[in-house]
Amino acid sequence: MSQAPLIQSAGDANEPRHVKRRTPLAVRGEPMLWLTGMALTACIFMIVALLGIVLWNGFATFWPRDIHEVKLDNGSVFLGVPTREESYDPGPARLADIRAESETLPAGSLDDKGLPKRRLYRVGNKEVTGQPFQWVDLMDIESIEEPKDVVLLERTEWGIWLGTPETILLKEERFIPATADGGIPLEGMTQTKWGERRFEREILESTDEGARVIERTYVAETGPDVWELLPEMHRDADKRRARIKSLNKHDVGFINMKMERARLAFREVQLQHEDGKVSDERLAAARATFEEKQETLEAEYEELLEEIRELERIDDRYRIVVRDPTSGAFAPRAQTEPDEPMRLSQIVRVVRANDLGVGGRLGVYFSRWWEFVSEEPREANTEGGVFPVIFGTVMLTILLSIIVVPFGVIAALYLREYAKQGLIISMVRIAINNLAGVPSIVYGVFGLGFFCYTLGNYIDNGPTNPWSPGMWWVGSVGTVVILLCAAVIGALGRPTPGQPPTRRNKILGGAAMMLWLGTLGLFIALIAKSPFFDGFFPARTTFGTKGILWSALTLALLTLPVVVVATEEAISSVPGSQREGSYGCGASKWQTIRRIVLPSAMPGIMTGMILAIARGAGEVAPLMLVGAVKLAPELPFEPYFPYFHLERSFMHLGFHIYDVGFQSPDSEAARPVVWTTTFLLIVVVVTLNLAAIAFRARLRKRTRGGAF
Amino acid sequence: MTRTETSTAPTMDEQTHTSEAESAVKTRRVEMQSRDAQPAPDPSEFAVIDAIRRGETVPATIHDAVEDEPHVLNVQNFRLWYGAAQALFDLNMNIPRGKVTALIGPSGCGKSTFLRSINRLNDLIPSVRTDGELLLNGEPVYAPDVDVIDLRKRMGMVFQKSNPFPMSIYENVVYPLRIDGERRKSVLNEVCEKALRGAAIWDEVKDRLHQPGTGLSGGQQQRICIARAIAAEPEVLLMDEPCSALDPIATLKIEDLISEIGQRYTVVIVTHNMQQAARVSDYTAFMYLGRLVEFGPTAELFQNPKLPETEQYVTGRFG
């Protein structure tokens, strides 16, 4: 305990002092200590809880769980993956029944309050069950088994399939020439690369020369055989699928791009011809070139298509039968063909959940994570990966910082270094600070209205109603005249160095300023109303719609105040002695700023950038208006010229969370994706921030070290 | 009165120049106080000081020896205001070439203000207004067509608190050349070595030129700043209390250095320390409340001044 200080009572100094036994609590401030400590604890608890819940759910999602074979009291059997359990109130009548027979119910099927418990099973097999999730009352369950041979198939389409793999077969339609005796063997053994295997044939149509048959060769017919061959065959199938996808996407895409370019080049000539700028001969020549190019490209395309068809034919031979015990149906190749077993290549992953040890589960777990971060989404974003989403988010954030940092720093430099501190500058500063408080959706509306529809449309199509050329020239000359006037008046109004400005200086300076503003306005009007500009993309809408560039600009505007404020702070904390030292050496203002102020302020500027990233990367509302989409067909980056397509729309983690969580047709299936995506968003933002912080630390070391 | 002046202070460039604004106000305050309180020992003895306190113009006592020297700076009727407050009154003095001239006087007497007027560093304060002539080697410093940046390049300045820039020692020293656009490595190397040798710090830092000067002592930092000030071969070297933030040993080293530099450059040094003025300077000017009181050879001013006030001041009995 601290000693109670002596408090002198009023009166004669020689009188014995009145000593207080205890200092009041309020004076010692102990309650404040508790209060502040409690507040901090509450904050830490909330942050830890937030991170903990997101991390736990994010991490748990991909862990492979056991598959139950559930036998119900009514004799039906189904396969399912337990998802969660809850108690529920089935209504008074039913509850009374349950309570009446509670003695006979299996243990654990009622909770403490006597309410029945139920469990949600993920049953998959959407083609036969219709709904992939199913609630089961615990009291209805007769027995639960975990058979080793059941598998969970993650399929490219239609979600998961639970069942027992039975056969792997090769199925193809082919022509068999008739043998010498005129018959065609309908059964027999044939040599395959896996050894001697049984085959069956089914004649479709027969002629003298032979017959078209459907031939099924059974590669594996028992569970163990299937298991032995499946991994290797699945790997091959995967490769075929990847190859087909790559051909479809890249090679076909490349030809399409060349085709589109040729078409646009021709269209441009055509448009110029309509305006009378291009002669008929040149139009004809352009048409000929275009047609020729089109022909070669089409030939190339045909060739490619042939290759793809051949690959698909081969791919279609490899089939697997995985049977669902409830309905007896097997996983079909397509929903409309219940008799056709699925292709091997339609399997993304086979998880034999009940037969996996911890190592095997970890393998599945990490392979699912890898798929999640490196693949494209499937099934309305509820399955597959989020690679394009991560890519979009990171690219947007980088783009945003590239735009906002220079802008903010330049603005802050003027505010702090050049502008005369006074009422107007204070108002500007307050306005900038208040920008940070404007609801972000407002920026979204602005971005859509100005960037997308006005600026974007201008870039695409040129001015909507341009001035006539004569008027434009008059305007240009007027602008130049006003510009000259501004320069002359500004020069006349310059105060004598070393002397404070006079009244005349101030008036002339104000006039010059107004003229400068007028020039700027006229200049913008001249660009916006130019009759000589018809847009860069008259043939199609390119920039005049949602896009990553507009999103980055909108977010840059949103985060500008953060950067300006941080930079101003950093600039003003550069010691005046260093500026004076620099001026004393004969440095100009700009040299001082560039060589002394900016390097010293760099860490502070980086802080502003970090804050801007933190705010910008997590923003969703404006992006919904100006760029983020549910499913972007293409990334804003391509491996061929011009690489970056800033006009394209993109996917964003924040918007993805909203979309998957609330706009998805299958909310139960989407729930885990929401958690993992949230987790990823945190990871992306934290990573970007850490990168910036590390960069700042390096800068700081350099300048600190340099600052003696 | 004082209050009205403080209200002009916030209009100045806030961070950089509050100290000057304060000192301007302080000048005034000292004046006011002295007028009200009249703390001088014996009024009849100090005719000049009393006249100055009353705000009268008193011609400065300037020894002939000063006038006989060749001059680098001619100051004629120089006056300076911070807003409405006048800080310098009709200064008339000629600074001898190639000598060390010390400016002494009580706080707020305008020594630093005068020093900063020489390289027009006071221009950075928007409220400063000047009048009168100041000629550097015969060329006016305050003419409208003078390029301030070029003017400052002709002078070097060392400040009260050492202010090395956040860069390597080498870059610090060659800074005046860098801003001049000099890029030739050989020239820069040569200048750097010469300046550092001139500032008597070459041996201490020659192995770590390209490192930031972390770990350099205050005195070493100040010598780096001196090296920077002499790197561009200035016509005048201005020093604003260069030792006031240093310990006695470092002060001694800098004083030796100033004496040495004084043989090659014209040095104008502001100091609070009488002994320092006596040790390093050839000429000394005593200023009081923005006016020059007495200006003469250091030995004479300290041992045999013409005014009793000066004697009282240099012996520490007044001021």
Coordinates of N, CA, C and O in Angstrom, one line a residue, chain A residues 228-354:
Chain A
E228 N -7.7 -50.3 -55.7 CA -6.3 -50.5 -56.2 C -6.1 -49.6 -57.4 O -5.1 -48.9 -57.5
L229 N -7.1 -49.6 -58.3 CA -6.9 -48.9 -59.6 C -7.3 -47.5 -59.5 O -6.8 -46.6 -60.3
L230 N -8.2 -47.1 -58.6 CA -8.8 -45.8 -58.7 C -7.8 -44.7 -58.6 O -7.9 -43.8 -59.4
P231 N -6.9 -44.7 -57.7 CA -6.0 -43.5 -57.6 C -5.3 -43.2 -58.9 O -5.3 -42.0 -59.3
E232 N -4.7 -44.2 -59.5 CA -4.0 -43.9 -60.7 C -4.9 -43.5 -61.9 O -4.6 -42.5 -62.6
M233 N -6.0 -44.2 -62.0 CA -6.9 -43.9 -63.1 C -7.5 -42.5 -62.9 O -7.8 -41.7 -63.8
H234 N -7.8 -42.2 -61.6 CA -8.3 -40.8 -61.3 C -7.3 -39.7 -61.7 O -7.7 -38.7 -62.2
R235 N -6.1 -40.0 -61.4 CA -5.0 -39.0 -61.7 C -5.0 -38.8 -63.3 O -5.0 -37.7 -63.7
D236 N -5.0 -39.9 -64.0 CA -5.1 -39.8 -65.5 C -6.3 -39.0 -65.9 O -6.2 -38.1 -66.8
A237 N -7.4 -39.3 -65.3 CA -8.6 -38.6 -65.7 C -8.5 -37.1 -65.4 O -9.0 -36.3 -66.2
D238 N -7.9 -36.8 -64.2 CA -7.7 -35.4 -63.9 C -6.9 -34.7 -64.9 O -7.2 -33.5 -65.2
K239 N -5.9 -35.4 -65.4 CA -5.0 -34.7 -66.4 C -5.8 -34.4 -67.6 O -5.6 -33.4 -68.2
R240 N -6.6 -35.4 -68.0 CA -7.4 -35.2 -69.3 C -8.3 -34.0 -69.1 O -8.5 -33.2 -69.9
R241 N -8.9 -34.0 -67.9 CA -9.9 -32.9 -67.6 C -9.2 -31.5 -67.7 O -9.7 -30.6 -68.3
A242 N -8.0 -31.5 -67.0 CA -7.2 -30.3 -67.0 C -6.9 -29.9 -68.4 O -6.9 -28.7 -68.8
R243 N -6.5 -30.9 -69.2 CA -6.1 -30.6 -70.6 C -7.2 -30.0 -71.4 O -7.1 -29.0 -72.1
I244 N -8.4 -30.6 -71.3 CA -9.6 -30.2 -72.0 C -9.9 -28.8 -71.6 O -10.2 -27.9 -72.4
K245 N -9.8 -28.5 -70.3 CA -10.2 -27.2 -69.8 C -9.2 -26.2 -70.3 O -9.6 -25.1 -70.7
S246 N -7.9 -26.5 -70.3 CA -6.9 -25.6 -70.7 C -7.1 -25.2 -72.2 O -7.0 -24.1 -72.6
L247 N -7.4 -26.3 -73.0 CA -7.6 -26.1 -74.4 C -8.8 -25.2 -74.6 O -8.8 -24.2 -75.4
N248 N -9.9 -25.5 -73.9 CA -11.1 -24.7 -74.0 C -10.9 -23.2 -73.6 O -11.4 -22.3 -74.2
K249 N -10.1 -23.1 -72.6 CA -10.0 -21.7 -72.0 C -9.0 -20.9 -72.7 O -9.2 -19.8 -73.2
H250 N -7.8 -21.5 -72.7 CA -6.7 -20.6 -73.2 C -6.6 -20.6 -74.7 O -6.6 -19.6 -75.3
D251 N -6.5 -21.8 -75.3 CA -6.3 -21.9 -76.7 C -7.5 -21.3 -77.5 O -7.3 -20.5 -78.4
V252 N -8.7 -21.8 -77.1 CA -9.8 -21.2 -77.8 C -10.0 -19.8 -77.5 O -10.3 -18.9 -78.3
G253 N -9.7 -19.4 -76.2 CA -9.7 -18.0 -75.8 C -8.8 -17.1 -76.7 O -9.1 -16.0 -77.1
F254 N -7.6 -17.7 -76.9 CA -6.6 -16.9 -77.7 C -7.1 -16.7 -79.1 O -7.0 -15.6 -79.6
I255 N -7.7 -17.8 -79.7 CA -8.2 -17.6 -81.1 C -9.4 -16.6 -81.0 O -9.5 -15.7 -81.9
N256 N -10.2 -16.7 -80.0 CA -11.3 -15.8 -79.9 C -10.9 -14.4 -79.9 O -11.4 -13.5 -80.5
M257 N -9.8 -14.2 -79.1 CA -9.3 -12.8 -78.9 C -8.8 -12.3 -80.2 O -9.0 -11.1 -80.6
K258 N -8.0 -13.1 -80.9 CA -7.5 -12.7 -82.2 C -8.6 -12.3 -83.2 O -8.6 -11.4 -83.9
M259 N -9.6 -13.2 -83.1 CA -10.8 -13.0 -84.0 C -11.5 -11.6 -83.6 O -11.8 -10.8 -84.5
E260 N -11.6 -11.4 -82.3 CA -12.3 -10.2 -81.9 C -11.4 -9.0 -82.3 O -12.0 -7.9 -82.8
R261 N -10.1 -9.1 -82.2 CA -9.3 -8.0 -82.6 C -9.4 -7.7 -84.1 O -9.5 -6.5 -84.5
A262 N -9.4 -8.8 -84.9 CA -9.6 -8.6 -86.3 C -10.9 -7.9 -86.6 O -11.0 -7.0 -87.4
R263 N -11.9 -8.4 -85.9 CA -13.3 -7.8 -86.2 C -13.3 -6.3 -85.8 O -13.8 -5.5 -86.6
L264 N -12.7 -6.0 -84.7 CA -12.7 -4.6 -84.2 C -11.9 -3.7 -85.2 O -12.3 -2.6 -85.5
A265 N -10.8 -4.3 -85.7 CA -9.9 -3.5 -86.6 C -10.8 -3.1 -87.8 O -10.8 -2.0 -88.3
F266 N -11.5 -4.2 -88.3 CA -12.3 -4.0 -89.5 C -13.4 -3.0 -89.2 O -13.7 -2.1 -90.0
R267 N -14.1 -3.2 -88.0 CA -15.2 -2.3 -87.7 C -14.8 -0.9 -87.6 O -15.5 0.0 -88.0
E268 N -13.6 -0.7 -87.1 CA -13.1 0.7 -87.0 C -13.0 1.3 -88.4 O -13.4 2.5 -88.6
V269 N -12.4 0.6 -89.3 CA -12.3 1.1 -90.7 C -13.7 1.3 -91.3 O -13.9 2.4 -91.9
Q270 N -14.6 0.4 -90.9 CA -15.9 0.6 -91.4 C -16.6 1.9 -90.9 O -17.2 2.6 -91.7
L271 N -16.4 2.1 -89.6 CA -16.9 3.4 -89.0 C -16.3 4.6 -89.7 O -17.0 5.6 -89.9
Q272 N -15.0 4.5 -89.9 CA -14.3 5.6 -90.5 C -14.8 5.8 -91.9 O -15.0 7.0 -92.4
H273 N -15.1 4.7 -92.6 CA -15.7 4.8 -93.9 C -17.0 5.5 -93.9 O -17.4 6.3 -94.7
E274 N -17.8 5.1 -92.9 CA -19.2 5.8 -92.8 C -19.0 7.3 -92.6 O -19.8 8.0 -93.1
D275 N -18.0 7.7 -91.9 CA -17.7 9.1 -91.8 C -17.1 9.8 -93.0 O -16.8 11.0 -93.0
G276 N -16.8 8.9 -94.0 CA -16.2 9.5 -95.2 C -14.7 9.7 -95.1 O -14.1 10.4 -95.9
K277 N -14.0 9.2 -94.1 CA -12.6 9.5 -93.9 C -11.8 8.5 -94.7 O -10.6 8.6 -94.8
V278 N -12.4 7.4 -95.1 CA -11.6 6.3 -95.7 C -12.2 5.9 -97.0 O -13.5 5.9 -97.2
S279 N -11.4 5.7 -98.0 CA -11.9 5.4 -99.3 C -12.5 4.0 -99.4 O -12.2 3.2 -98.6
D280 N -13.3 3.8 -100.5 CA -13.9 2.5 -100.7 C -12.9 1.4 -100.9 O -13.0 0.3 -100.4
E281 N -11.8 1.8 -101.6 CA -10.7 0.8 -101.8 C -10.2 0.2 -100.5 O -10.0 -1.0 -100.3
R282 N -9.9 1.2 -99.6 CA -9.3 0.8 -98.4 C -10.2 -0.1 -97.6 O -9.9 -1.0 -96.9
L283 N -11.5 0.3 -97.6 CA -12.5 -0.5 -96.9 C -12.5 -1.9 -97.5 O -12.5 -2.9 -96.8
A284 N -12.5 -2.0 -98.8 CA -12.5 -3.3 -99.5 C -11.3 -4.1 -99.1 O -11.4 -5.3 -98.7
A285 N -10.1 -3.5 -99.0 CA -8.9 -4.1 -98.7 C -9.0 -4.6 -97.2 O -8.6 -5.8 -96.9
A286 N -9.5 -3.8 -96.4 CA -9.7 -4.1 -95.0 C -10.6 -5.3 -94.8 O -10.3 -6.3 -94.1
R287 N -11.7 -5.3 -95.6 CA -12.6 -6.4 -95.6 C -11.9 -7.7 -96.0 O -12.1 -8.8 -95.3
A288 N -11.1 -7.6 -97.1 CA -10.5 -8.8 -97.6 C -9.5 -9.4 -96.5 O -9.5 -10.5 -96.2
T289 N -8.7 -8.5 -95.9 CA -7.8 -8.9 -94.8 C -8.5 -9.6 -93.7 O -8.2 -10.7 -93.2
F290 N -9.6 -8.9 -93.4 CA -10.4 -9.5 -92.2 C -11.0 -10.9 -92.6 O -10.8 -11.8 -91.8
E291 N -11.5 -11.0 -93.8 CA -12.1 -12.3 -94.1 C -11.0 -13.3 -94.2 O -11.2 -14.5 -93.8
E292 N -9.9 -12.9 -94.7 CA -8.8 -13.9 -94.9 C -8.4 -14.4 -93.5 O -8.2 -15.6 -93.2
K293 N -8.2 -13.4 -92.6 CA -7.8 -13.7 -91.2 C -8.9 -14.6 -90.6 O -8.5 -15.6 -89.9
Q294 N -10.1 -14.2 -90.8 CA -11.2 -15.0 -90.2 C -11.1 -16.4 -90.6 O -11.3 -17.4 -89.8
E295 N -10.8 -16.6 -91.9 CA -10.8 -18.0 -92.5 C -9.7 -18.8 -91.8 O -9.9 -19.9 -91.3
T296 N -8.5 -18.2 -91.7 CA -7.4 -19.0 -91.1 C -7.7 -19.3 -89.6 O -7.5 -20.4 -89.2
L297 N -8.3 -18.3 -89.0 CA -8.6 -18.5 -87.6 C -9.6 -19.6 -87.4 O -9.6 -20.4 -86.5
E298 N -10.6 -19.5 -88.3 CA -11.7 -20.5 -88.2 C -11.1 -21.9 -88.4 O -11.5 -22.9 -87.8
A299 N -10.2 -22.0 -89.4 CA -9.5 -23.3 -89.6 C -8.8 -23.8 -88.4 O -8.9 -24.9 -87.9
E300 N -8.1 -22.9 -87.8 CA -7.3 -23.2 -86.5 C -8.3 -23.7 -85.5 O -8.1 -24.6 -84.8
Y301 N -9.4 -23.0 -85.4 CA -10.4 -23.3 -84.4 C -11.0 -24.7 -84.6 O -11.1 -25.4 -83.7
E302 N -11.3 -25.0 -85.9 CA -11.8 -26.3 -86.2 C -10.9 -27.4 -85.8 O -11.2 -28.4 -85.2
E303 N -9.6 -27.1 -86.1 CA -8.5 -28.1 -85.7 C -8.5 -28.3 -84.2 O -8.5 -29.5 -83.7
L304 N -8.6 -27.2 -83.5 CA -8.6 -27.3 -82.0 C -9.8 -28.0 -81.5 O -9.7 -28.9 -80.6
L305 N -10.9 -27.7 -82.1 CA -12.2 -28.3 -81.7 C -12.1 -29.8 -81.9 O -12.6 -30.6 -81.1
E306 N -11.5 -30.2 -83.0 CA -11.3 -31.7 -83.3 C -10.5 -32.3 -82.2 O -10.9 -33.4 -81.7
E307 N -9.5 -31.7 -81.8 CA -8.6 -32.2 -80.7 C -9.4 -32.4 -79.4 O -9.3 -33.4 -78.7
I308 N -10.2 -31.3 -79.2 CA -11.0 -31.3 -77.9 C -12.0 -32.5 -78.0 O -12.2 -33.2 -77.0
R309 N -12.6 -32.6 -79.1 CA -13.7 -33.7 -79.2 C -13.0 -35.0 -79.0 O -13.6 -35.9 -78.3
E310 N -11.9 -35.2 -79.6 CA -11.2 -36.5 -79.5 C -10.9 -36.8 -78.0 O -11.1 -37.9 -77.5
L311 N -10.4 -35.8 -77.4 CA -10.0 -36.0 -75.9 C -11.3 -36.3 -75.1 O -11.3 -37.1 -74.3
E312 N -12.3 -35.6 -75.5 CA -13.6 -35.8 -74.7 C -14.1 -37.2 -75.0 O -14.7 -37.8 -74.1
R313 N -14.0 -37.7 -76.2 CA -14.4 -39.1 -76.5 C -13.7 -40.1 -75.7 O -14.3 -41.0 -75.1
I314 N -12.4 -39.9 -75.6 CA -11.6 -40.8 -74.8 C -12.0 -40.7 -73.3 O -12.2 -41.7 -72.6
D315 N -12.2 -39.5 -72.9 CA -12.5 -39.2 -71.5 C -13.8 -39.9 -71.1 O -14.0 -40.4 -70.0
D316 N -14.7 -39.9 -72.1 CA -16.1 -40.4 -71.8 C -16.1 -41.9 -71.6 O -17.0 -42.5 -71.1
R317 N -15.0 -42.6 -72.0 CA -15.0 -44.0 -71.9 C -14.8 -44.5 -70.4 O -15.3 -45.5 -70.0
Y318 N -14.1 -43.7 -69.6 CA -13.8 -44.1 -68.3 C -14.9 -43.8 -67.3 O -15.2 -42.6 -67.1
R319 N -15.6 -44.8 -66.8 CA -16.7 -44.7 -66.0 C -16.5 -45.3 -64.6 O -15.8 -46.3 -64.5
I320 N -17.3 -44.9 -63.7 CA -17.2 -45.5 -62.4 C -18.7 -45.6 -61.8 O -19.5 -44.7 -62.0
V321 N -18.9 -46.7 -61.2 CA -20.3 -46.9 -60.6 C -20.2 -46.8 -59.1 O -19.4 -47.5 -58.5
V322 N -20.8 -45.8 -58.5 CA -20.8 -45.6 -57.1 C -22.3 -45.6 -56.7 O -23.0 -44.7 -57.0
R323 N -22.6 -46.6 -55.9 CA -24.1 -46.8 -55.7 C -24.5 -46.3 -54.3 O -23.8 -46.4 -53.3
D324 N -25.6 -45.7 -54.3 CA -26.2 -45.1 -53.1 C -27.1 -46.2 -52.5 O -28.0 -46.8 -53.2
P325 N -26.9 -46.6 -51.3 CA -27.6 -47.8 -50.7 C -29.1 -47.5 -50.5 O -29.9 -48.5 -50.6
T326 N -29.5 -46.3 -50.4 CA -30.9 -46.0 -50.1 C -31.7 -46.3 -51.4 O -32.7 -47.1 -51.3
S327 N -31.3 -45.7 -52.4 CA -32.2 -45.8 -53.6 C -31.6 -46.8 -54.6 O -32.3 -47.2 -55.5
G328 N -30.5 -47.3 -54.4 CA -29.9 -48.3 -55.3 C -29.4 -47.6 -56.6 O -28.9 -48.3 -57.5
A329 N -29.5 -46.3 -56.7 CA -29.0 -45.6 -57.9 C -27.5 -45.4 -57.8 O -27.0 -45.3 -56.7
F330 N -26.9 -45.2 -59.0 CA -25.5 -44.8 -58.9 C -25.4 -43.4 -59.4 O -26.3 -42.9 -60.0
A331 N -24.2 -42.8 -59.1 CA -24.0 -41.5 -59.5 C -24.0 -41.4 -61.0 O -23.2 -42.1 -61.7
P332 N -24.9 -40.6 -61.6 CA -25.0 -40.5 -63.1 C -24.0 -39.5 -63.7 O -23.5 -38.7 -63.1
R333 N -23.9 -39.7 -65.1 CA -23.0 -38.8 -65.8 C -23.7 -37.5 -65.9 O -23.0 -36.4 -65.9
A334 N -25.0 -37.5 -66.0 CA -25.7 -36.2 -66.0 C -27.1 -36.5 -65.4 O -27.5 -37.7 -65.4
Q335 N -27.7 -35.5 -64.9 CA -28.9 -35.7 -64.2 C -30.0 -36.3 -65.1 O -30.9 -37.1 -64.6
T336 N -29.9 -36.0 -66.3 CA -30.9 -36.5 -67.3 C -30.6 -37.9 -67.7 O -31.4 -38.5 -68.5
E337 N -29.5 -38.4 -67.4 CA -29.2 -39.8 -67.9 C -28.9 -40.7 -66.7 O -27.7 -41.0 -66.4
P338 N -29.9 -41.1 -65.9 CA -29.7 -41.9 -64.7 C -29.1 -43.2 -65.0 O -28.6 -43.9 -64.1
D339 N -29.1 -43.7 -66.3 CA -28.5 -45.0 -66.5 C -27.1 -45.0 -66.9 O -26.5 -46.0 -67.1
E340 N -26.5 -43.8 -67.1 CA -25.1 -43.7 -67.5 C -24.3 -43.5 -66.3 O -24.4 -42.4 -65.6
P341 N -23.4 -44.4 -65.9 CA -22.5 -44.1 -64.8 C -21.6 -42.9 -65.0 O -21.3 -42.6 -66.2
M342 N -21.2 -42.2 -64.0 CA -20.5 -41.0 -64.1 C -19.1 -41.3 -64.7 O -18.5 -42.4 -64.6
R343 N -18.5 -40.2 -65.3 CA -17.2 -40.3 -65.8 C -16.2 -40.2 -64.6 O -16.5 -39.6 -63.6
L344 N -15.1 -40.9 -64.8 CA -14.0 -40.7 -63.8 C -13.6 -39.3 -63.6 O -13.3 -38.8 -62.5
S345 N -13.6 -38.6 -64.8 CA -13.1 -37.2 -64.7 C -14.0 -36.3 -64.0 O -13.7 -35.1 -63.8
Q346 N -15.2 -36.7 -63.7 CA -16.2 -35.8 -63.0 C -15.9 -35.8 -61.5 O -16.6 -35.1 -60.8
I347 N -15.0 -36.7 -61.1 CA -14.7 -36.7 -59.7 C -13.6 -35.7 -59.4 O -12.5 -35.7 -60.1
V348 N -13.8 -34.9 -58.4 CA -12.7 -34.0 -58.0 C -11.9 -34.7 -57.0 O -10.6 -34.6 -57.0
R349 N -12.5 -35.3 -56.0 CA -11.8 -36.0 -55.0 C -12.6 -37.1 -54.4 O -13.8 -37.0 -54.3
V350 N -11.9 -38.2 -54.1 CA -12.6 -39.3 -53.5 C -12.1 -39.4 -52.0 O -10.9 -39.5 -51.8
V351 N -13.0 -39.3 -51.1 CA -12.6 -39.4 -49.7 C -13.3 -40.6 -49.1 O -14.5 -40.7 -49.0
R352 N -12.4 -41.5 -48.7 CA -12.9 -42.7 -48.1 C -12.8 -42.5 -46.6 O -12.0 -43.0 -45.9
A353 N -13.7 -41.6 -46.1 CA -13.6 -41.0 -44.8 C -13.4 -42.0 -43.7 O -12.6 -41.8 -42.8
N354 N -14.2 -43.1 -43.7 CA -14.2 -43.9 -42.5 C -12.9 -44.8 -42.4 O -12.6 -45.4 -41.4

